[in-house]
XYZ file of C-alpha atoms in Angstrom:
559
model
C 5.764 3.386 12.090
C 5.838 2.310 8.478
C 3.054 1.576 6.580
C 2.956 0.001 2.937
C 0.415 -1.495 -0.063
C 0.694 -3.632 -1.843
C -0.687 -4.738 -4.609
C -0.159 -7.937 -4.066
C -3.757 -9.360 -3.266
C -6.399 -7.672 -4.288
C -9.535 -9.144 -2.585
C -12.485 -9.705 -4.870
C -14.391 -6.802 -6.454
C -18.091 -6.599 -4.809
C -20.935 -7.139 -6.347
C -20.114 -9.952 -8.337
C -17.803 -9.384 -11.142
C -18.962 -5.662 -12.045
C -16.259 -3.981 -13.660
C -16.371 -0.117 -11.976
C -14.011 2.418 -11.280
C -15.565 2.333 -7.499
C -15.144 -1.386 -7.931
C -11.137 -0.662 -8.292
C -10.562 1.847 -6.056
C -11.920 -0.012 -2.877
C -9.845 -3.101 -4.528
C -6.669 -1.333 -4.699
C -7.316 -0.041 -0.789
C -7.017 -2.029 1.683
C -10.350 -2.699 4.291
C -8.873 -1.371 7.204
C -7.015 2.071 6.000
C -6.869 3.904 3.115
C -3.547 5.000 4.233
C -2.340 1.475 3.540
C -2.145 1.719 -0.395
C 2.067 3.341 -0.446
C 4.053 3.984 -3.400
C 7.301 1.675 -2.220
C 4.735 -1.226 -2.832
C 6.676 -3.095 0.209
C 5.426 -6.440 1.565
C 2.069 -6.511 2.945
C 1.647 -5.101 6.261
C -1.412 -6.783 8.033
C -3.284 -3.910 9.727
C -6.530 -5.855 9.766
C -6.465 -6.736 13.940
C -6.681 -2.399 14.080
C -6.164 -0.600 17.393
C -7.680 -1.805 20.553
C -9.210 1.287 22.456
C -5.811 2.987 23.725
C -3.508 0.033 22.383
C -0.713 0.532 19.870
C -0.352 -2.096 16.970
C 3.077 -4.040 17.029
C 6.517 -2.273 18.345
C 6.902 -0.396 21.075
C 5.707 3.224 21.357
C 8.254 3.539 24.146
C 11.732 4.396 24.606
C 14.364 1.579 25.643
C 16.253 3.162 28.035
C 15.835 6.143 30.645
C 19.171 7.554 31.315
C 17.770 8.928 34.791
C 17.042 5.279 35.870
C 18.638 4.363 39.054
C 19.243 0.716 40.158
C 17.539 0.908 43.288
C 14.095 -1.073 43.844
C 11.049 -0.016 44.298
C 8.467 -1.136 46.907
C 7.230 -4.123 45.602
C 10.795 -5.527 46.087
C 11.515 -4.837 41.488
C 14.601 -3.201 40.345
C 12.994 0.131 38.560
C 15.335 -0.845 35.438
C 13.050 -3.923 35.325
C 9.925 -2.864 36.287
C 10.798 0.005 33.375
C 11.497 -3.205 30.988
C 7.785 -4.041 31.503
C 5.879 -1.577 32.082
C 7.187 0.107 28.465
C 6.202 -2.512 26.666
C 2.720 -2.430 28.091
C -0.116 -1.001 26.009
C -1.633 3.226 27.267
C -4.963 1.447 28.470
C -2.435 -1.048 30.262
C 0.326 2.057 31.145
C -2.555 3.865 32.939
C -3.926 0.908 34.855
C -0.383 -0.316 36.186
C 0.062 3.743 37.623
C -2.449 2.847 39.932
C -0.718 -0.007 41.802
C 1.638 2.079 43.875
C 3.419 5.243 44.019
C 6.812 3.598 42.649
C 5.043 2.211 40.077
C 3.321 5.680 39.382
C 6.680 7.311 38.908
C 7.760 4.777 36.976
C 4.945 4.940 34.345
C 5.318 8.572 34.466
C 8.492 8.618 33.398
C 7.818 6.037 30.653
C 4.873 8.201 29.328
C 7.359 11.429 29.377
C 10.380 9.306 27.752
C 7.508 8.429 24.479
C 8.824 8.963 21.422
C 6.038 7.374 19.041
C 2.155 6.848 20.309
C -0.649 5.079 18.660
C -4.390 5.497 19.428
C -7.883 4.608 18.781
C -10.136 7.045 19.456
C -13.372 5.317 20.429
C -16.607 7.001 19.132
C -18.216 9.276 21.382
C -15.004 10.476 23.127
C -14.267 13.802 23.126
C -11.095 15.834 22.364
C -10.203 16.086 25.588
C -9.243 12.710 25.863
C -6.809 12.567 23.323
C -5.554 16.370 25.118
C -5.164 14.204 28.088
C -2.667 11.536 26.325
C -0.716 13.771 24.490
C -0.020 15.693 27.663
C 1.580 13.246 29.454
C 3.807 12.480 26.139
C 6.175 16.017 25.342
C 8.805 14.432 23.409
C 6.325 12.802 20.937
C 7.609 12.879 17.707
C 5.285 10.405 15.901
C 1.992 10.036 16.339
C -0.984 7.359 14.574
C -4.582 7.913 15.410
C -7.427 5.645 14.229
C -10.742 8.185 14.651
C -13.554 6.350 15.341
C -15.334 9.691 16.227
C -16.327 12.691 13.998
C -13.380 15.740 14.537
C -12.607 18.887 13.297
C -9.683 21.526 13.166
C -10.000 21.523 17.633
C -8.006 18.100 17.173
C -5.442 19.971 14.791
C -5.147 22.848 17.658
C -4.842 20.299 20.253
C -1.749 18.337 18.675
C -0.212 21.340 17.616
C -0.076 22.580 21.436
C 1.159 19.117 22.724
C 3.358 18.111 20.616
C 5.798 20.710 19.753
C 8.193 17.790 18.663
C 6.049 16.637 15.970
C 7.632 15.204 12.881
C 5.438 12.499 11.435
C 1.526 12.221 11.826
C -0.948 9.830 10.369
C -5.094 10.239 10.990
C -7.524 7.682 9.656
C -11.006 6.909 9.641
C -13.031 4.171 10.597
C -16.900 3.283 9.627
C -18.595 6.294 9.958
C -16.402 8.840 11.429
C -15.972 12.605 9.296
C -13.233 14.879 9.363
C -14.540 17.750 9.369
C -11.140 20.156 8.703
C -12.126 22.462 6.207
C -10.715 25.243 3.403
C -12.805 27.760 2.269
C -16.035 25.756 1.017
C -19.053 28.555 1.027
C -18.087 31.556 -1.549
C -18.846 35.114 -0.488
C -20.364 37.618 -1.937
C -17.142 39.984 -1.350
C -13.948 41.348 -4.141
C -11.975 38.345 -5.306
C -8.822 40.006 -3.549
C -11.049 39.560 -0.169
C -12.352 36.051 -0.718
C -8.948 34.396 -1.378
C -7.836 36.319 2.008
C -10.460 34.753 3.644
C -9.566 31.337 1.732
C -6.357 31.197 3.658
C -7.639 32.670 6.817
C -9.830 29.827 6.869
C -7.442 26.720 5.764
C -7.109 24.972 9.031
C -4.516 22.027 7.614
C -2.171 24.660 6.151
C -1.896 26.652 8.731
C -0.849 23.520 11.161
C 1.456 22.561 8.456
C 2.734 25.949 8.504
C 2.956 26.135 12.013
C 4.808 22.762 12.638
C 8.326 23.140 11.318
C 9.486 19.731 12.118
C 6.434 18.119 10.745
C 8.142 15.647 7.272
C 5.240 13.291 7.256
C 1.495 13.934 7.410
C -1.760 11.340 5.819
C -4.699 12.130 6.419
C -8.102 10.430 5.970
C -11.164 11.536 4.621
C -10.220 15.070 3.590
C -13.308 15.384 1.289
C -14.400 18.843 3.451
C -11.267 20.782 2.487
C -12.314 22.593 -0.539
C -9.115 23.746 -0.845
C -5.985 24.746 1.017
C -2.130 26.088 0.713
C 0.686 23.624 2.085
C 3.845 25.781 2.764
C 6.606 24.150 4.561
C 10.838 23.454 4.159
C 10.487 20.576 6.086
C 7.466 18.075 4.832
C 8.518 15.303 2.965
C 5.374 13.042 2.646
C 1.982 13.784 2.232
C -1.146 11.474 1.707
C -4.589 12.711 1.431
C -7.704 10.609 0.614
C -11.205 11.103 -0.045
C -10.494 14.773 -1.609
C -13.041 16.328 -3.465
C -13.885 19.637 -5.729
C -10.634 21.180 -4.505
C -11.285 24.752 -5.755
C -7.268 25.858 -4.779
C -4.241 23.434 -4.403
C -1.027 25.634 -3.812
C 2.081 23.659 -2.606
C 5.250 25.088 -1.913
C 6.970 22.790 0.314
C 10.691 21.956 -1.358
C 11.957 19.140 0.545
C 8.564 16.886 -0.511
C 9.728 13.781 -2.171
C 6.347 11.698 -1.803
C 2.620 12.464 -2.563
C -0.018 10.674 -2.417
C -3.523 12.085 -3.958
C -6.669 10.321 -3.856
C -10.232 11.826 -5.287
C -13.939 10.151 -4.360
C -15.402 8.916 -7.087
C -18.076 11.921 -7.349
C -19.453 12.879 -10.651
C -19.585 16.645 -9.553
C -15.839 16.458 -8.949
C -14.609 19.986 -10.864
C -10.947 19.232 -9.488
C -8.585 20.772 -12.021
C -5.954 18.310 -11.769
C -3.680 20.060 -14.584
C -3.181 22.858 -12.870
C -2.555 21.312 -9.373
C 0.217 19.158 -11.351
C 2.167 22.234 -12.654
C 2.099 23.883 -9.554
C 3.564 20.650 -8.127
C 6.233 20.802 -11.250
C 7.193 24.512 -10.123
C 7.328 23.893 -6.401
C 8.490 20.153 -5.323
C 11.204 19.542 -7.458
C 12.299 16.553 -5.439
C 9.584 14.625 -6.148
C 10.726 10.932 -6.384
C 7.158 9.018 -5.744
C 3.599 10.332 -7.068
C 0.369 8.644 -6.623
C -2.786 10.407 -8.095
C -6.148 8.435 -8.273
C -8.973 10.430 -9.638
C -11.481 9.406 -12.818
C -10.659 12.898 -14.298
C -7.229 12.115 -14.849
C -6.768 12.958 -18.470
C -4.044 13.528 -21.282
C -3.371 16.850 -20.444
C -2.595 16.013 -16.720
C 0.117 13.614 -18.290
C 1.732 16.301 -20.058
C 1.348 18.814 -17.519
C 3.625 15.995 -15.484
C 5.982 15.339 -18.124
C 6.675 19.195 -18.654
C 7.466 19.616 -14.854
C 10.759 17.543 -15.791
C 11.182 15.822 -12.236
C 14.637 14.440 -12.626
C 14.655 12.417 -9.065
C 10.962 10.478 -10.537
C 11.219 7.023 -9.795
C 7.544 6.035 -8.833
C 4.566 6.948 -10.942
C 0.985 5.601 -10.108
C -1.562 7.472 -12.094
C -4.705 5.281 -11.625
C -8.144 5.271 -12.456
C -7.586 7.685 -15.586
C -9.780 6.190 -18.460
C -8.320 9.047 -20.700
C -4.433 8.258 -20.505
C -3.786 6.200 -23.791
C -0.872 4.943 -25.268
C 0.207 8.798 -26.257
C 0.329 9.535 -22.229
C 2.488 6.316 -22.148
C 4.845 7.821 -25.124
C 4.943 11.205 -22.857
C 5.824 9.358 -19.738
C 8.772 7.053 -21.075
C 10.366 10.162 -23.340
C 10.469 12.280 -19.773
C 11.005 9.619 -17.128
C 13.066 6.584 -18.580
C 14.574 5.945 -15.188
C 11.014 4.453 -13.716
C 11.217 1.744 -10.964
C 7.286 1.417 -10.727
C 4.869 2.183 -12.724
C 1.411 2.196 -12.050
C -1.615 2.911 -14.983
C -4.544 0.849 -13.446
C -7.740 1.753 -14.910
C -6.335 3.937 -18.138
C -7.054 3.351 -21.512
C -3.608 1.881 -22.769
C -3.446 -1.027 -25.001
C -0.596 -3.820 -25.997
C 0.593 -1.390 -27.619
C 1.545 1.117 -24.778
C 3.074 -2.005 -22.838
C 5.414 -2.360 -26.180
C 6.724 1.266 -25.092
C 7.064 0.553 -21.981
C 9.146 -2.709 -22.217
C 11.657 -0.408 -25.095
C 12.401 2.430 -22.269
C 12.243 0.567 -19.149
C 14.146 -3.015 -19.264
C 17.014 -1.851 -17.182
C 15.040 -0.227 -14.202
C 11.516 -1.100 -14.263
C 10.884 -3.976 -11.133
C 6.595 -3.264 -10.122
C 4.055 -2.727 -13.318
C 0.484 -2.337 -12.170
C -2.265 -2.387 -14.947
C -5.601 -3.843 -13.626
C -8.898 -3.140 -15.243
C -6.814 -2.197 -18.469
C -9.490 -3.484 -21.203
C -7.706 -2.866 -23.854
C -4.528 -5.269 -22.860
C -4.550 -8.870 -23.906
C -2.873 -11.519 -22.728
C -0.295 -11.197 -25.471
C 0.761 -7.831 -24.044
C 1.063 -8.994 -20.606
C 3.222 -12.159 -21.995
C 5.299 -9.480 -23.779
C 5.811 -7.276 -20.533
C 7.269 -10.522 -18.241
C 9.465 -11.277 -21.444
C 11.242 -8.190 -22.010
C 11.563 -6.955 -18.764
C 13.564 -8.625 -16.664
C 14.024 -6.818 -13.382
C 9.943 -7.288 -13.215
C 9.562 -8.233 -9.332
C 5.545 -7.551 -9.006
C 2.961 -7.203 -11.439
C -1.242 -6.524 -11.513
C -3.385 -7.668 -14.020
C -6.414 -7.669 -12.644
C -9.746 -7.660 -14.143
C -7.484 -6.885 -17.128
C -8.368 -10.215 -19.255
C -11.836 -10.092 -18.707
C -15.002 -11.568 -20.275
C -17.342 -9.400 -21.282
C -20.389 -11.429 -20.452
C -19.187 -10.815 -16.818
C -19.790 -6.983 -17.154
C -22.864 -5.770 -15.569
C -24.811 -3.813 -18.645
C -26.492 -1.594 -15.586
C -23.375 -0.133 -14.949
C -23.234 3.845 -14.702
C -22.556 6.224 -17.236
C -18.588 6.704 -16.183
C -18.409 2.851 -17.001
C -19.737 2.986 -20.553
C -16.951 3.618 -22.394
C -14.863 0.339 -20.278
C -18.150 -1.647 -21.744
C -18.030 -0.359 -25.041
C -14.082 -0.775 -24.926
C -14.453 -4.605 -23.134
C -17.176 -5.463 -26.098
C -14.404 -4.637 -28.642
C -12.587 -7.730 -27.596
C -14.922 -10.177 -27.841
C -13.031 -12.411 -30.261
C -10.134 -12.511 -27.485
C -12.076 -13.979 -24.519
C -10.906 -17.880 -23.588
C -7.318 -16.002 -23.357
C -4.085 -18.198 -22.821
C -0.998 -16.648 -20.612
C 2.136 -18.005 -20.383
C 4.775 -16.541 -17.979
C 8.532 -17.855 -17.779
C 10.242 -15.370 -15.509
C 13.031 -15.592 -13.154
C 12.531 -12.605 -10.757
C 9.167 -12.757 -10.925
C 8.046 -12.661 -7.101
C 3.800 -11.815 -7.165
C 1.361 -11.758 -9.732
C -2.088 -10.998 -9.213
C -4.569 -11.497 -12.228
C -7.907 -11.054 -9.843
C -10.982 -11.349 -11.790
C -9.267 -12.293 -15.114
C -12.600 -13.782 -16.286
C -11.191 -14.070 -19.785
C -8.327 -16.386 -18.797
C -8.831 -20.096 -19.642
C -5.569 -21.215 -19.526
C -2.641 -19.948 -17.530
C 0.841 -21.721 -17.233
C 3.838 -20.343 -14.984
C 7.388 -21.098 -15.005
C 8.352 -18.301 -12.223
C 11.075 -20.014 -9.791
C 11.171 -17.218 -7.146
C 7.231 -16.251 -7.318
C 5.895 -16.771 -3.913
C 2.390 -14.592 -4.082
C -0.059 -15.659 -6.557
C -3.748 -14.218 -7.271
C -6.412 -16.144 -8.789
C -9.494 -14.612 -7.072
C -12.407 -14.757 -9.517
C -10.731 -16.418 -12.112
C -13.883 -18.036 -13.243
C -13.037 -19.440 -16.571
C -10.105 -21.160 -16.029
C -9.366 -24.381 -16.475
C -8.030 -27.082 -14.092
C -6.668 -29.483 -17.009
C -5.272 -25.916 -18.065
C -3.174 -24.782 -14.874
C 0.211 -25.116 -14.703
C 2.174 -24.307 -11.721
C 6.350 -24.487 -12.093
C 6.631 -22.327 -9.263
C 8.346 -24.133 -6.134
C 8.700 -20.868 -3.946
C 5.337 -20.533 -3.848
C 3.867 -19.540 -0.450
C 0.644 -18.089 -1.187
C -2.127 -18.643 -3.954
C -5.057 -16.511 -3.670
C -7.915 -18.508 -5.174
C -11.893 -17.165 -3.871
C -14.580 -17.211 -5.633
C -12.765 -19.939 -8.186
C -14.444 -23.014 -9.305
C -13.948 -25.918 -6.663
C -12.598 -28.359 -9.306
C -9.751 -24.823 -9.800
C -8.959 -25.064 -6.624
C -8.543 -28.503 -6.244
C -6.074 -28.573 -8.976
C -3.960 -25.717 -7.250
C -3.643 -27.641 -4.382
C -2.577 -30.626 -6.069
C -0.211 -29.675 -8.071
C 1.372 -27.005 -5.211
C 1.431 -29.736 -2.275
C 3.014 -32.224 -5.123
C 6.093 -29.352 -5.497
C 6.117 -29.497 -1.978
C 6.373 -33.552 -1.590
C 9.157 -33.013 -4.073
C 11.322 -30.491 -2.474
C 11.026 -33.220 0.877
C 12.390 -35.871 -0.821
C 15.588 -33.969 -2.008
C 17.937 -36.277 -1.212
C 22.010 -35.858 -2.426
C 22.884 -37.446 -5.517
C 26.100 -38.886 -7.549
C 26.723 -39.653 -11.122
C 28.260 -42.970 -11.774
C 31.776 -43.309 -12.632
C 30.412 -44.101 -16.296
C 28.344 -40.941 -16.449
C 25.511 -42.608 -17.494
C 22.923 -41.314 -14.855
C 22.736 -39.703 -11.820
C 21.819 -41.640 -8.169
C 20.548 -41.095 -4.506
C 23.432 -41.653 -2.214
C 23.752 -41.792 1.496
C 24.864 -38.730 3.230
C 28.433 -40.719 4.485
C 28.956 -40.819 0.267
C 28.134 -37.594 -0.701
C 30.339 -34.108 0.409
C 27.468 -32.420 2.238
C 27.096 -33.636 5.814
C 23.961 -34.795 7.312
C 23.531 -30.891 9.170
C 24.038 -29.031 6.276
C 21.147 -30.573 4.527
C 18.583 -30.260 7.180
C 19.357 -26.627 7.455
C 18.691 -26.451 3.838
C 15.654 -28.432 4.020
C 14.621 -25.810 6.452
C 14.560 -23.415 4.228
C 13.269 -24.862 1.527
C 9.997 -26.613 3.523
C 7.611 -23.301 2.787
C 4.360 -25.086 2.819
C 2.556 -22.984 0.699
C -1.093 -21.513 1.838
C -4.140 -22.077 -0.589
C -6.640 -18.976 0.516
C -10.233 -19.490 -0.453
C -11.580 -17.390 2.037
């Protein structure tokens, strides 16, 4: 199972149109998984339905085919290949129900739960290890496993996996409403020699010893990891790790050589003492391969940057260093001069300005295709307009609560939101911004809770995701939409008279693109006519197949 994030619609910040680093980070997360938010930045996977109590989400968590199948028929008068057809597409909580019917059936469901290659589960709250024991058990040859803990669990579930699945190469744990994990490092320090308290740090670092212990694992994220306090990750054979909700990490030792994707994601804690310089060299020494890194923590500083840039990852081709108020337009210099071969870059809640973007656009026109800046207050409108002209592979870009009026800030905020204020109030003179895009690759732009944006004209002929929400100040005599691809224009919390325009002027494109018809110019070349399909070359089949694809109704979401 693949999950990915986009970026692509942000829903509106809570709390009205307070500008905090909380504010972004639940923004840039989607409501139903953490895990959701992935580097590749892929189209939107909708995870919102969840996992019904023992159901998988979409795709089968069975094998196709059981070579051991015979054609005979069972008692109910079905061919087992076809009774094997249906019953593996049927959900566990369904699976376990249809055993009951008959023995042949039994058999048959047995052998579909043996023949499991992938399982999903939701772990309802209140249920018990055991329970999940009992699934895994009846699935060997699991190699991939998803579980959605609704419960509170602890290093037994670890244990238990690690014993049932032997197999086990990919495994993904999240959390839902109030559920903890409890899997721990070292978090209490003892009064003993240092030599004896780091021994006892890795005796007890439950996740790195079932990394350790599972040499076919390549893919493990993991939800609310904020009790690990620390821990050692040693393995040839991981290749993807996300962790979310860490906190105070006292230790952070990798040494796993095949990883080529990280994901790192800190609570927004004042009393985080996470030294994330150090934890980025030893990443620089140890995972060589790195090609995507995603690190979201409010003490991401200057110094992390260059600790990055001195590790000298040659394979780098996604960097998303976000909520890191510190990392200025010098971090931006660092990045380019190290990594000029960037496909995504993603700075979202730094300190750069218009003129970092200016860097950015002189290294990167030939590779960069996804630039994410929201809640950048020191961008204008100019430097965003200077981004989508010079570079030209740009597929998706964030601007969010980038443009933003000042008077919208809440002056309550916390102390980590201060300097943001002070930095917003800087640009007073540059509120009422105008934005102008003409871009041909251009496929989603999101500019959620641009408050300073009064005007905003697009000429994007492939953009088919658009984000307005909380786009408060702009005009409807001021919109522009040249965008005929359009499927999807994100538009809550807008003024009514906003949205009324957008749905003009996009059912208008659409009203448009219906009344194609062929054409001819005249023999004199003077103009150009609608002709009947018997006088033009393209027969009458050949245009309804392309008015097929061109009829993409597109969806105005106020909700």
């Amino acid at each position: 199972m693949q999950h990915s994030h986009v970026a692509d619609a942000p829903p509106p910040t809570p709390g009205g149109d307070t500008a905090t680093r909380s504010d972004l980070k639940r923004a840039l997360r989607q409501p139903s998984s953490h895990l959701c938010r992935a580097l590749s930045f892929d189209d939107l996977v909708d995870r919102a339905s969840g996992l019904d109590p023992l159901e998988p989400d979409d795709g089968d968590s069975f094998a196709e085919a059981d070579p051991d199948l015979d054609l005979d028929v069972d008692s109910s008068g079905l061919p087992v290949s076809l009774l094997w057809e249906v019953l593996r597409r049927l959900p566990p909580a369904g699976l376990l129900s249809a055993a009951k019917v008959c023995k042949g059936w039994r058999e048959t469901a047995r052998r579909v739960w043996r023949a499991a290659e992938e399982l999903k589960l939701r772990v309802p709250a209140r249920v018990q290890v055991g329970f999940v024991a009992s699934m895994l058990q009846k699935c060997p040859g699991i190699v991939r496993l998803s579980l959605r803990m609704e419960s509170d669990f602890d290093s037994t579930m670890l244990a238990c996996i690690a014993f049932s699945c032997p197999n086990l190469e990919s495994m993904e744990i999240s959390t839902f409403d109030t559920a903890t994990n409890r899997i721990n490092g070292l978090l209490v320090a003892i009064a003993l020699g240092m030599q004896q308290e780091l021994t006892l740090a890795f005796a007890r670092d439950e996740l790195g010893r079932f990394v350790a212990d599972k040499r076919s694992l390549k893919s493990l994220k993991m939800e609310g990891c904020s009790n690990l306090g620390c821990f050692v990750l040693c393995s040839s054979s991981l290749s993807t790790l996300w962790l979310s909700d860490l906190n105070s990490l006292s230790k952070m030792v990798f040494n796993c050589p095949q990883l080529r994707e990280i994901s790192l994601e800190f609570a927004c804690q004042e009393n985080d003492g996470t030294d994330l310089t150090t934890m980025i060299e030893g990443l620089g020494r140890s995972c060589l391969r790195l090609q995507n890194i995603h690190i979201a923590s409010t003490r991401l500083s200057h110094a992390a940057v260059l600790a990055l840039t001195a590790a000298q990852l040659r394979g780098l081709r996604m960097l998303s260093l976000v909520l890191g108020s510190e990392i200025t337009d010098a971090s931006v210099a660092a990045i380019t001069s190290s990594y000029p071969n960037l496909e995504l870059l993603d700075l979202s809640g730094s300190g750069i300005s218009d003129s970092g973007i200016g860097i950015i656009c002189n290294v990167f026109p030939e590779t960069l295709s996804r630039l994410l800046l929201a809640l950048c207050p020191n961008v204008t409108s100019s430097g965003i307009q200077f981004a989508t002209a010079q570079l030209p592979l740009l597929e998706l870009m964030d601007c969010g609560m980038t443009i933003c009026d000042p008077n919208f800030l809440n002056p309550a905020a916390d102390g980590n939101n201060s300097k943001l204020q002070k930095t917003s109030g800087a640009n007073l003179p540059l509120i009422n911004q105008k934005l102008i895009i003409k871009h041909s690759r251009l496929k989603k732009l999101s500019l959620w809770g641009c408050t300073g944006l009064d005007a905003l004209y697009l000429n994007c002929p492939q953009l088919n995701d658009l984000n307005l929400n909380s786009c408060k100040n702009l005009h409807p005599e001021r919109l522009l939409l040249q965008c005929p691809t359009l499927e999807n224009v994100h538009a809550s919390d807008c003024q009514e008279m906003l949205v009324e325009a957008i749905q003009s002027q996009v059912y208008n494109a659409f009203a448009a693109m219906e009344n194609h018809s062929p054409s001819k110019r005249l023999p004199d070349g003077s103009k150009r006519v609608q002709v009947p399909y018997l006088l033009s070359g393209e027969s009458p089949e050949h245009e309804k197949k392309r008015r097929r694809i061109d009829r993409r109704l597109c969806n105005v979401l106020v909700d």
